[in-house]
Short mmCIF file of C-alpha atoms and ligand atoms in Angstrom, two decimals:
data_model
loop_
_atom_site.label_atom_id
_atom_site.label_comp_id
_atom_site.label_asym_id
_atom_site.label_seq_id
_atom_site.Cartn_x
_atom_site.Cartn_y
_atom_site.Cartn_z
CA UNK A 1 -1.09 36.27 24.08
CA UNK A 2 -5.00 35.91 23.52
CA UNK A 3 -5.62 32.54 22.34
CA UNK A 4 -7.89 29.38 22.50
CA UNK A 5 -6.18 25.88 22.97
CA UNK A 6 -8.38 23.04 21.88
CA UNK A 7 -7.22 19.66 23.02
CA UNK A 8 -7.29 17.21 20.52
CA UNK A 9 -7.84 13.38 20.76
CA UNK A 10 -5.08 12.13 19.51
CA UNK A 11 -1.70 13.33 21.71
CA UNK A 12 0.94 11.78 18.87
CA UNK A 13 -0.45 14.25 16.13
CA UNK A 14 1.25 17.32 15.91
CA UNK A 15 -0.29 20.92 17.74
CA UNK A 16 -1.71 22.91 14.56
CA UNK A 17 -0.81 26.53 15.71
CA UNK A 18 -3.13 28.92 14.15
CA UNK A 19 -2.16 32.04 12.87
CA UNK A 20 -5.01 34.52 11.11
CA UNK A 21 -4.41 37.63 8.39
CA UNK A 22 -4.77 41.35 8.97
CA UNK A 23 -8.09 41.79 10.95
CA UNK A 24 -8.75 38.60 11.45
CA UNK A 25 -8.74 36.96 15.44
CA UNK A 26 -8.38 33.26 16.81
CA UNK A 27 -11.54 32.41 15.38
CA UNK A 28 -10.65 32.58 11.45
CA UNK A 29 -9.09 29.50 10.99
CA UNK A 30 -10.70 26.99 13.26
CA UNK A 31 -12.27 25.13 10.43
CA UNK A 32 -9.31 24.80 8.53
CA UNK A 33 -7.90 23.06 11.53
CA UNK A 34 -10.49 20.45 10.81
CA UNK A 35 -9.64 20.32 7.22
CA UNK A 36 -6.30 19.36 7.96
CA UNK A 37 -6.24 16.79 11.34
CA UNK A 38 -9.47 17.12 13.13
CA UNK A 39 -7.78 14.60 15.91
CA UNK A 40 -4.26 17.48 16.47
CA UNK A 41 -4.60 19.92 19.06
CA UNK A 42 -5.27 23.23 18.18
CA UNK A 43 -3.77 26.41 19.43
CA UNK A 44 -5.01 29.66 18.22
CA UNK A 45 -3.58 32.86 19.00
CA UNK A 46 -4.57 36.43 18.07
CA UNK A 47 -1.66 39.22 17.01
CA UNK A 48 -0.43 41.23 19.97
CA UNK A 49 -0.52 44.40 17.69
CA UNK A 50 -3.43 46.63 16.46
CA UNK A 51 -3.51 48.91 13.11
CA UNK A 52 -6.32 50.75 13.00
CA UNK A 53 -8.06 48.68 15.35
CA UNK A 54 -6.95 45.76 12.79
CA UNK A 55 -4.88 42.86 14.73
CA UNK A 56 -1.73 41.85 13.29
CA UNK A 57 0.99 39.60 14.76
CA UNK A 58 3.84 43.22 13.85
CA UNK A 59 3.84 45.99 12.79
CA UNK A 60 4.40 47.50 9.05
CA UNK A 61 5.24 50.58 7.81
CA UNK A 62 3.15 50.58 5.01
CA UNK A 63 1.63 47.93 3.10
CA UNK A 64 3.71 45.10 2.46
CA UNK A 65 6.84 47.11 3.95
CA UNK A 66 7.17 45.94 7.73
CA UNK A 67 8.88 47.45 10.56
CA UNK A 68 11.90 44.94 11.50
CA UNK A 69 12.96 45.56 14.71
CA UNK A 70 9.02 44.90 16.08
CA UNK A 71 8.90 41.87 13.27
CA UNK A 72 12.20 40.56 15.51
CA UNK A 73 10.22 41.58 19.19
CA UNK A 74 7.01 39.93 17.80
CA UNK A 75 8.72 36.65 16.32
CA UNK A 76 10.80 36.11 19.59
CA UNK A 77 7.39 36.97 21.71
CA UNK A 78 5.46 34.05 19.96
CA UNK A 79 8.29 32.12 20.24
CA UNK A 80 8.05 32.22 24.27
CA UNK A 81 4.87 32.74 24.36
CA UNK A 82 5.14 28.70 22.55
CA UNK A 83 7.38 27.54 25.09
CA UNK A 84 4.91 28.62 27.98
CA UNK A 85 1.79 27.52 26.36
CA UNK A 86 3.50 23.86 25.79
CA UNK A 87 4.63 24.14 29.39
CA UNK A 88 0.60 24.79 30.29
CA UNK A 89 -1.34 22.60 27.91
CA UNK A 90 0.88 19.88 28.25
CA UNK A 91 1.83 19.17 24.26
CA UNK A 92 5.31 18.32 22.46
CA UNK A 93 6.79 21.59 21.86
CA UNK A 94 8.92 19.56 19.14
CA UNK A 95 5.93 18.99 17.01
CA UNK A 96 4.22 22.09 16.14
CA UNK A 97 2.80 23.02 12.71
CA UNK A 98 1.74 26.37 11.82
CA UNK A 99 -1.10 27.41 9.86
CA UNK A 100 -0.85 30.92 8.53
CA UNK A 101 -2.95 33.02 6.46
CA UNK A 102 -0.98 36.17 4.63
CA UNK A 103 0.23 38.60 7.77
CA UNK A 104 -0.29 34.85 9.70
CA UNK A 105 1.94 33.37 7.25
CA UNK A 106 4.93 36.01 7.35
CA UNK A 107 5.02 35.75 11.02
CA UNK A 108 5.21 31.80 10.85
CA UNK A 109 7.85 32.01 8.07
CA UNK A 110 9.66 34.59 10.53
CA UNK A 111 9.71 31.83 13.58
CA UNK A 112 11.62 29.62 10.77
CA UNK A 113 13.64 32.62 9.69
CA UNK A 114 14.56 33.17 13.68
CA UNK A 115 14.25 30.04 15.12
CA UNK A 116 15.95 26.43 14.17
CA UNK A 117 13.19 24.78 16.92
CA UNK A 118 10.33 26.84 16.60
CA UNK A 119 8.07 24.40 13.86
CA UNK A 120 8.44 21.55 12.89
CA UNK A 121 6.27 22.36 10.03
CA UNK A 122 4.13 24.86 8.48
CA UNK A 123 1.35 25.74 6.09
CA UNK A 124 1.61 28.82 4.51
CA UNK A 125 -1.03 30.56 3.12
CA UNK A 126 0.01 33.71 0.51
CA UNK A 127 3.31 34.36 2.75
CA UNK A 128 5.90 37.26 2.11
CA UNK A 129 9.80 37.11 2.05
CA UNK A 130 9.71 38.02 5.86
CA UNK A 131 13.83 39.29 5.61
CA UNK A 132 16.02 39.68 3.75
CA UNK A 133 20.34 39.32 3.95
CA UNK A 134 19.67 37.15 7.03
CA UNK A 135 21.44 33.72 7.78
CA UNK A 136 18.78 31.31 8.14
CA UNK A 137 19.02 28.52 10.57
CA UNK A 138 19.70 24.87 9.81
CA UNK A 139 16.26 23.37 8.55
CA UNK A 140 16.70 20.23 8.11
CA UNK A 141 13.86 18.18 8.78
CA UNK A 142 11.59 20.87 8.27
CA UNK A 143 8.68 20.95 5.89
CA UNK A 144 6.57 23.69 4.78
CA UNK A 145 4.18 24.09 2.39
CA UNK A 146 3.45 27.38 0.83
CA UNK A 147 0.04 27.91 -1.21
CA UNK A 148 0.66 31.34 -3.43
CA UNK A 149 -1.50 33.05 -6.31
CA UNK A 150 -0.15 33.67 -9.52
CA UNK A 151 -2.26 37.09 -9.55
CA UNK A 152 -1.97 37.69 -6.20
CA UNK A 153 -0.98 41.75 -6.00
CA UNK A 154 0.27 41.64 -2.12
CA UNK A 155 2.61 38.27 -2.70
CA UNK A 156 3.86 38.46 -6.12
CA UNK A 157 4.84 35.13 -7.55
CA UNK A 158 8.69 36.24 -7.45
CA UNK A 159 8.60 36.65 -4.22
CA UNK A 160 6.38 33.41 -3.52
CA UNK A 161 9.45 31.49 -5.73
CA UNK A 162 12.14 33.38 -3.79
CA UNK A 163 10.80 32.25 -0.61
CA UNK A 164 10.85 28.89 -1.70
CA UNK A 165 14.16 29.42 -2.40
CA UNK A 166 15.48 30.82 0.60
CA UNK A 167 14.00 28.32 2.84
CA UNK A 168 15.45 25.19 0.77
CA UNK A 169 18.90 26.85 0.74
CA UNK A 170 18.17 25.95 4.59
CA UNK A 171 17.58 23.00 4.25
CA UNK A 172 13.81 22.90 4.56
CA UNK A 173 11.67 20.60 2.37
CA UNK A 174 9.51 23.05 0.43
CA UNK A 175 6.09 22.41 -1.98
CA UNK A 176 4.97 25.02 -3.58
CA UNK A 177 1.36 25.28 -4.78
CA UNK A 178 -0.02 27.85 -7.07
CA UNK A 179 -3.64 28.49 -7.92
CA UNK A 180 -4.79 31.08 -10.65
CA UNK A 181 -6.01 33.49 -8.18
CA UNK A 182 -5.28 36.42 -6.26
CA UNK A 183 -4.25 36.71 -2.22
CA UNK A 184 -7.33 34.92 -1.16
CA UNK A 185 -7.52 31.56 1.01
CA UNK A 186 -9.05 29.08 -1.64
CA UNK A 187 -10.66 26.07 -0.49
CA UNK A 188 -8.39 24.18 -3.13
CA UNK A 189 -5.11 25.24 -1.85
CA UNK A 190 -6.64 23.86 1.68
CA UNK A 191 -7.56 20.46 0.16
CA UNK A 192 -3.84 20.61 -1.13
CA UNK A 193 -2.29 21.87 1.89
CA UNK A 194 -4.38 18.87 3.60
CA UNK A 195 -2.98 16.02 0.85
CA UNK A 196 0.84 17.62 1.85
CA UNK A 197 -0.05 17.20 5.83
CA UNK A 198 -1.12 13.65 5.36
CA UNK A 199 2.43 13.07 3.38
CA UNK A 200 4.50 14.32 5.79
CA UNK A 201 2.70 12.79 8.73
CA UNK A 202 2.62 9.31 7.70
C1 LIG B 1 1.60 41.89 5.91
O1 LIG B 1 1.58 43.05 6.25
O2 LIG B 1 1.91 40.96 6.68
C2 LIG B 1 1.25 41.59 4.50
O3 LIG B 1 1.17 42.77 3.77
C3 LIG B 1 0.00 40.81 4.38
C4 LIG B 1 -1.15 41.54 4.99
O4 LIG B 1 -1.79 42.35 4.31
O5 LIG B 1 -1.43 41.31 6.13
#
């Protein structure tokens, strides 16, 4: 996958895996890497798939209805495409934390949807219920962080709470964080999101 890894100077921290919205590339969310360990490594990576010349990291049928069976190809294809890139660079596959903005976000919560060992944490920014009437694996020692908007017309707060849910009934430690806005990335849900890394990582 098209990516940039940035090595960091610390090799305990954790890899911050990047992971940008609907038309967005590898570039987005460099600076909230910063925000939230500017010593981790960073590995960015763009979405394999294009709509409308958009990139996305799956496909959907329409908005905020997603084609499953490439969700499931996509989700298993960033999962390998991990194991090789932790192979290359030379980091802990065991400690990964994603970072993911809305389409970013579902395909993160999908790796912990798919994958008991894919994260060992993640960040998400305005995320979607990625399926549903799945068996989620054990989470246990997982933590995630999910920053939703009460207005927010693409992740309605339901389905913000219902994610919560699902991922606890796994096992998962979950915060939730709400701001009084709509689906965009505010820089106050980052300073929050930053506060909840610094928890979990010390
Ligand atoms: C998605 O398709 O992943 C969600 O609708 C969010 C987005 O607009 O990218």
């Amino acid at each position: 996958m098209k990516h940039i890894f940035n090595k960091g100077k610390d090799a305990t921290r954790p890899t911050l895996l990047l992971l940008h919205g609907t038309g967005g590339n590898e570039l987005d969310l460099l600076p909230l890497a910063g925000r939230i360990d500017d010593e981790a490594n960073v590995l960015s990576v763009r979405g394999n798939v294009l709509e409308n010349g958009m990139p996305r990291f799956f496909r959907r049928l329409a908005e905020g209805v997603f084609d499953e069976e490439d969700l499931i190809f996509r989700t298993k294809e960033l999962n390998d495409f991990l194991n090789e890139a932790a192979q290359k660079y030379g980091f802990d596959r065991d400690n990964i934390i994603a970072i993911g903005y809305s389409n970013g976000a579902n395909i993160a919560a999908s790796l912990l949807f798919h994958y008991q060992n894919a994260l060992k944490g993640a960040i998400l920014h305005h995320p979607m219920v990625p399926r549903r009437g799945v068996e989620l694996p054990d989470l246990t020692d997982k933590s995630v962080f999910i920053a939703a908007g009460t207005n927010d017309p693409i992740c309605s707060p339901a389905e913000s709470t219902e994610l919560q849910s699902l991922l606890e009934k796994a096992n998962a430690n979950v915060e939730l964080h709400w701001e009084n806005r709509g689906h965009q990335l505010t820089l106050d849900e980052v300073e929050a999101a930053a506060a909840w890394y610094k928890r979990i990582n010390s």
